[in-house]
Amino acid sequence: MKKGLLIVGGLLFVGCLLFVLRFGSALYQEGNPVPIVGSILKLEWSDSGFESFEVDHHVSKVDQEYVAVKSFMEERGWSFVEQMGSGFIFEKSGEETVVVETRLFSRHYYLWSVPEGVGE
């Protein structure tokens, strides 16, 4: 019985240690990390290119080179124009222009936000 508890306790400790090593300094840079980390866990266990953690706020993997942002906007009728730094400029019907802002959350994930009403 004691041996089983030690094994479970050890596994929990190792799991927490791996979690802290993976996300480390990024945990509190955006305020409450729980919604973001929850979305990251969903992202890891799904085939989705992104997961939402708030209305118009999303998380994606860095290794996908912003494919999720571009496909998300294209599905809503926006065309990619150009990238300026961490912002992606999209155009709709040649008249409307919006900028989707991205920022690195950790070396593995980036957060991006869509202007209000655009992602509907």
JSON list of C-alpha atoms in Angstrom, two decimals:
[
{"chain": "A", "resi": 1, "resn": "MET", "atom": "CA", "xyz": [0.00, 0.00, 0.00]},
{"chain": "A", "resi": 2, "resn": "LYS", "atom": "CA", "xyz": [2.76, 2.44, 0.95]},
{"chain": "A", "resi": 3, "resn": "LYS", "atom": "CA", "xyz": [4.70, 1.54, -2.14]},
{"chain": "A", "resi": 4, "resn": "GLY", "atom": "CA", "xyz": [1.70, 2.37, -4.35]},
{"chain": "A", "resi": 5, "resn": "LEU", "atom": "CA", "xyz": [1.24, 5.76, -2.66]},
{"chain": "A", "resi": 6, "resn": "LEU", "atom": "CA", "xyz": [4.93, 6.53, -3.14]},
{"chain": "A", "resi": 7, "resn": "ILE", "atom": "CA", "xyz": [4.69, 5.69, -6.84]},
{"chain": "A", "resi": 8, "resn": "VAL", "atom": "CA", "xyz": [1.58, 7.84, -7.33]},
{"chain": "A", "resi": 9, "resn": "GLY", "atom": "CA", "xyz": [3.15, 10.70, -5.34]},
{"chain": "A", "resi": 10, "resn": "GLY", "atom": "CA", "xyz": [6.33, 10.43, -7.37]},
{"chain": "A", "resi": 11, "resn": "LEU", "atom": "CA", "xyz": [4.43, 10.47, -10.65]},
{"chain": "A", "resi": 12, "resn": "LEU", "atom": "CA", "xyz": [2.47, 13.55, -9.56]},
{"chain": "A", "resi": 13, "resn": "PHE", "atom": "CA", "xyz": [5.69, 15.30, -8.57]},
{"chain": "A", "resi": 14, "resn": "VAL", "atom": "CA", "xyz": [7.35, 14.48, -11.89]},
{"chain": "A", "resi": 15, "resn": "GLY", "atom": "CA", "xyz": [4.22, 15.62, -13.76]},
{"chain": "A", "resi": 16, "resn": "CYS", "atom": "CA", "xyz": [4.20, 18.96, -11.91]},
{"chain": "A", "resi": 17, "resn": "LEU", "atom": "CA", "xyz": [7.91, 19.39, -12.52]},
{"chain": "A", "resi": 18, "resn": "LEU", "atom": "CA", "xyz": [7.52, 18.74, -16.25]},
{"chain": "A", "resi": 19, "resn": "PHE", "atom": "CA", "xyz": [4.60, 21.18, -16.37]},
{"chain": "A", "resi": 20, "resn": "VAL", "atom": "CA", "xyz": [6.64, 23.94, -14.71]},
{"chain": "A", "resi": 21, "resn": "LEU", "atom": "CA", "xyz": [9.62, 23.26, -16.96]},
{"chain": "A", "resi": 22, "resn": "ARG", "atom": "CA", "xyz": [7.42, 23.36, -20.08]},
{"chain": "A", "resi": 23, "resn": "PHE", "atom": "CA", "xyz": [5.60, 26.60, -19.26]},
{"chain": "A", "resi": 24, "resn": "GLY", "atom": "CA", "xyz": [7.85, 28.14, -16.60]},
{"chain": "A", "resi": 25, "resn": "SER", "atom": "CA", "xyz": [8.08, 31.90, -16.89]},
{"chain": "A", "resi": 26, "resn": "ALA", "atom": "CA", "xyz": [5.14, 32.14, -19.27]},
{"chain": "A", "resi": 27, "resn": "LEU", "atom": "CA", "xyz": [2.59, 31.04, -16.70]},
{"chain": "A", "resi": 28, "resn": "TYR", "atom": "CA", "xyz": [1.62, 34.43, -15.26]},
{"chain": "A", "resi": 29, "resn": "GLN", "atom": "CA", "xyz": [2.54, 36.81, -18.08]},
{"chain": "A", "resi": 30, "resn": "GLU", "atom": "CA", "xyz": [-1.08, 36.99, -19.27]},
{"chain": "A", "resi": 31, "resn": "GLY", "atom": "CA", "xyz": [-2.77, 37.16, -15.86]},
{"chain": "A", "resi": 32, "resn": "ASN", "atom": "CA", "xyz": [-4.78, 34.08, -14.92]},
{"chain": "A", "resi": 33, "resn": "PRO", "atom": "CA", "xyz": [-3.10, 31.18, -16.76]},
{"chain": "A", "resi": 34, "resn": "VAL", "atom": "CA", "xyz": [-5.85, 28.60, -16.17]},
{"chain": "A", "resi": 35, "resn": "PRO", "atom": "CA", "xyz": [-7.92, 29.30, -19.33]},
{"chain": "A", "resi": 36, "resn": "ILE", "atom": "CA", "xyz": [-4.80, 29.44, -21.51]},
{"chain": "A", "resi": 37, "resn": "VAL", "atom": "CA", "xyz": [-3.29, 26.26, -20.07]},
{"chain": "A", "resi": 38, "resn": "GLY", "atom": "CA", "xyz": [-6.68, 24.52, -20.43]},
{"chain": "A", "resi": 39, "resn": "SER", "atom": "CA", "xyz": [-6.76, 25.49, -24.10]},
{"chain": "A", "resi": 40, "resn": "ILE", "atom": "CA", "xyz": [-3.19, 24.29, -24.56]},
{"chain": "A", "resi": 41, "resn": "LEU", "atom": "CA", "xyz": [-4.12, 20.91, -23.10]},
{"chain": "A", "resi": 42, "resn": "LYS", "atom": "CA", "xyz": [-7.12, 20.69, -25.47]},
{"chain": "A", "resi": 43, "resn": "LEU", "atom": "CA", "xyz": [-4.83, 21.68, -28.35]},
{"chain": "A", "resi": 44, "resn": "GLU", "atom": "CA", "xyz": [-2.34, 18.94, -27.46]},
{"chain": "A", "resi": 45, "resn": "TRP", "atom": "CA", "xyz": [-5.07, 16.28, -27.40]},
{"chain": "A", "resi": 46, "resn": "SER", "atom": "CA", "xyz": [-6.84, 17.33, -30.58]},
{"chain": "A", "resi": 47, "resn": "ASP", "atom": "CA", "xyz": [-6.11, 17.69, -34.27]},
{"chain": "A", "resi": 48, "resn": "SER", "atom": "CA", "xyz": [-7.24, 21.32, -34.20]},
{"chain": "A", "resi": 49, "resn": "GLY", "atom": "CA", "xyz": [-4.88, 24.05, -35.36]},
{"chain": "A", "resi": 50, "resn": "PHE", "atom": "CA", "xyz": [-6.00, 26.35, -32.53]},
{"chain": "A", "resi": 51, "resn": "GLU", "atom": "CA", "xyz": [-8.11, 26.51, -29.39]},
{"chain": "A", "resi": 52, "resn": "SER", "atom": "CA", "xyz": [-10.00, 29.49, -27.99]},
{"chain": "A", "resi": 53, "resn": "PHE", "atom": "CA", "xyz": [-9.51, 30.60, -24.40]},
{"chain": "A", "resi": 54, "resn": "GLU", "atom": "CA", "xyz": [-11.67, 33.75, -24.52]},
{"chain": "A", "resi": 55, "resn": "VAL", "atom": "CA", "xyz": [-13.97, 35.33, -27.07]},
{"chain": "A", "resi": 56, "resn": "ASP", "atom": "CA", "xyz": [-11.74, 36.33, -30.01]},
{"chain": "A", "resi": 57, "resn": "HIS", "atom": "CA", "xyz": [-8.56, 35.07, -28.24]},
{"chain": "A", "resi": 58, "resn": "HIS", "atom": "CA", "xyz": [-6.85, 31.86, -29.35]},
{"chain": "A", "resi": 59, "resn": "VAL", "atom": "CA", "xyz": [-3.73, 29.75, -28.83]},
{"chain": "A", "resi": 60, "resn": "SER", "atom": "CA", "xyz": [-1.77, 27.77, -31.45]},
{"chain": "A", "resi": 61, "resn": "LYS", "atom": "CA", "xyz": [1.48, 25.85, -31.69]},
{"chain": "A", "resi": 62, "resn": "VAL", "atom": "CA", "xyz": [4.54, 27.75, -32.86]},
{"chain": "A", "resi": 63, "resn": "ASP", "atom": "CA", "xyz": [5.64, 25.03, -35.29]},
{"chain": "A", "resi": 64, "resn": "GLN", "atom": "CA", "xyz": [2.59, 25.66, -37.48]},
{"chain": "A", "resi": 65, "resn": "GLU", "atom": "CA", "xyz": [3.95, 29.03, -38.69]},
{"chain": "A", "resi": 66, "resn": "TYR", "atom": "CA", "xyz": [0.69, 30.97, -38.31]},
{"chain": "A", "resi": 67, "resn": "VAL", "atom": "CA", "xyz": [-1.26, 28.64, -40.58]},
{"chain": "A", "resi": 68, "resn": "ALA", "atom": "CA", "xyz": [-4.06, 28.58, -37.99]},
{"chain": "A", "resi": 69, "resn": "VAL", "atom": "CA", "xyz": [-4.44, 32.38, -38.05]},
{"chain": "A", "resi": 70, "resn": "LYS", "atom": "CA", "xyz": [-4.55, 32.54, -41.82]},
{"chain": "A", "resi": 71, "resn": "SER", "atom": "CA", "xyz": [-6.99, 29.66, -42.24]},
{"chain": "A", "resi": 72, "resn": "PHE", "atom": "CA", "xyz": [-9.22, 31.00, -39.43]},
{"chain": "A", "resi": 73, "resn": "MET", "atom": "CA", "xyz": [-9.54, 34.35, -41.20]},
{"chain": "A", "resi": 74, "resn": "GLU", "atom": "CA", "xyz": [-9.89, 32.86, -44.69]},
{"chain": "A", "resi": 75, "resn": "GLU", "atom": "CA", "xyz": [-12.80, 30.70, -43.47]},
{"chain": "A", "resi": 76, "resn": "ARG", "atom": "CA", "xyz": [-14.54, 33.95, -42.51]},
{"chain": "A", "resi": 77, "resn": "GLY", "atom": "CA", "xyz": [-14.00, 35.59, -45.89]},
{"chain": "A", "resi": 78, "resn": "TRP", "atom": "CA", "xyz": [-10.83, 37.58, -45.18]},
{"chain": "A", "resi": 79, "resn": "SER", "atom": "CA", "xyz": [-7.78, 37.52, -47.48]},
{"chain": "A", "resi": 80, "resn": "PHE", "atom": "CA", "xyz": [-4.24, 37.67, -46.14]},
{"chain": "A", "resi": 81, "resn": "VAL", "atom": "CA", "xyz": [-2.42, 40.80, -47.34]},
{"chain": "A", "resi": 82, "resn": "GLU", "atom": "CA", "xyz": [0.88, 40.92, -45.46]},
{"chain": "A", "resi": 83, "resn": "GLN", "atom": "CA", "xyz": [2.66, 40.47, -42.17]},
{"chain": "A", "resi": 84, "resn": "MET", "atom": "CA", "xyz": [4.02, 43.49, -40.34]},
{"chain": "A", "resi": 85, "resn": "GLY", "atom": "CA", "xyz": [6.00, 42.38, -37.31]},
{"chain": "A", "resi": 86, "resn": "SER", "atom": "CA", "xyz": [3.68, 40.38, -35.10]},
{"chain": "A", "resi": 87, "resn": "GLY", "atom": "CA", "xyz": [0.55, 41.65, -36.84]},
{"chain": "A", "resi": 88, "resn": "PHE", "atom": "CA", "xyz": [-1.16, 40.04, -39.81]},
{"chain": "A", "resi": 89, "resn": "ILE", "atom": "CA", "xyz": [-3.14, 42.29, -42.11]},
{"chain": "A", "resi": 90, "resn": "PHE", "atom": "CA", "xyz": [-6.28, 40.89, -43.71]},
{"chain": "A", "resi": 91, "resn": "GLU", "atom": "CA", "xyz": [-8.65, 42.47, -46.19]},
{"chain": "A", "resi": 92, "resn": "LYS", "atom": "CA", "xyz": [-12.29, 41.80, -47.04]},
{"chain": "A", "resi": 93, "resn": "SER", "atom": "CA", "xyz": [-13.98, 42.96, -50.25]},
{"chain": "A", "resi": 94, "resn": "GLY", "atom": "CA", "xyz": [-11.09, 45.35, -50.92]},
{"chain": "A", "resi": 95, "resn": "GLU", "atom": "CA", "xyz": [-12.50, 47.87, -48.46]},
{"chain": "A", "resi": 96, "resn": "GLU", "atom": "CA", "xyz": [-12.30, 46.52, -44.91]},
{"chain": "A", "resi": 97, "resn": "THR", "atom": "CA", "xyz": [-8.92, 45.92, -43.30]},
{"chain": "A", "resi": 98, "resn": "VAL", "atom": "CA", "xyz": [-8.16, 44.31, -39.94]},
{"chain": "A", "resi": 99, "resn": "VAL", "atom": "CA", "xyz": [-5.00, 43.39, -38.07]},
{"chain": "A", "resi": 100, "resn": "VAL", "atom": "CA", "xyz": [-4.71, 40.13, -36.13]},
{"chain": "A", "resi": 101, "resn": "GLU", "atom": "CA", "xyz": [-2.16, 40.50, -33.36]},
{"chain": "A", "resi": 102, "resn": "THR", "atom": "CA", "xyz": [0.05, 37.59, -32.29]},
{"chain": "A", "resi": 103, "resn": "ARG", "atom": "CA", "xyz": [2.40, 37.22, -29.34]},
{"chain": "A", "resi": 104, "resn": "LEU", "atom": "CA", "xyz": [4.63, 34.43, -28.12]},
{"chain": "A", "resi": 105, "resn": "PHE", "atom": "CA", "xyz": [3.34, 32.74, -24.95]},
{"chain": "A", "resi": 106, "resn": "SER", "atom": "CA", "xyz": [6.19, 30.26, -24.63]},
{"chain": "A", "resi": 107, "resn": "ARG", "atom": "CA", "xyz": [8.64, 28.83, -27.10]},
{"chain": "A", "resi": 108, "resn": "HIS", "atom": "CA", "xyz": [5.99, 26.24, -28.00]},
{"chain": "A", "resi": 109, "resn": "TYR", "atom": "CA", "xyz": [2.80, 28.33, -28.24]},
{"chain": "A", "resi": 110, "resn": "TYR", "atom": "CA", "xyz": [1.62, 31.71, -29.39]},
{"chain": "A", "resi": 111, "resn": "LEU", "atom": "CA", "xyz": [-1.51, 33.66, -28.55]},
{"chain": "A", "resi": 112, "resn": "TRP", "atom": "CA", "xyz": [-3.47, 35.64, -31.09]},
{"chain": "A", "resi": 113, "resn": "SER", "atom": "CA", "xyz": [-6.43, 37.93, -30.91]},
{"chain": "A", "resi": 114, "resn": "VAL", "atom": "CA", "xyz": [-8.93, 38.84, -33.57]},
{"chain": "A", "resi": 115, "resn": "PRO", "atom": "CA", "xyz": [-10.65, 42.26, -33.53]},
{"chain": "A", "resi": 116, "resn": "GLU", "atom": "CA", "xyz": [-14.08, 42.10, -31.93]},
{"chain": "A", "resi": 117, "resn": "GLY", "atom": "CA", "xyz": [-16.80, 40.91, -34.26]},
{"chain": "A", "resi": 118, "resn": "VAL", "atom": "CA", "xyz": [-14.46, 39.71, -37.00]},
{"chain": "A", "resi": 119, "resn": "GLY", "atom": "CA", "xyz": [-14.21, 36.07, -35.87]},
{"chain": "A", "resi": 120, "resn": "GLU", "atom": "CA", "xyz": [-17.95, 35.43, -35.87]}
]
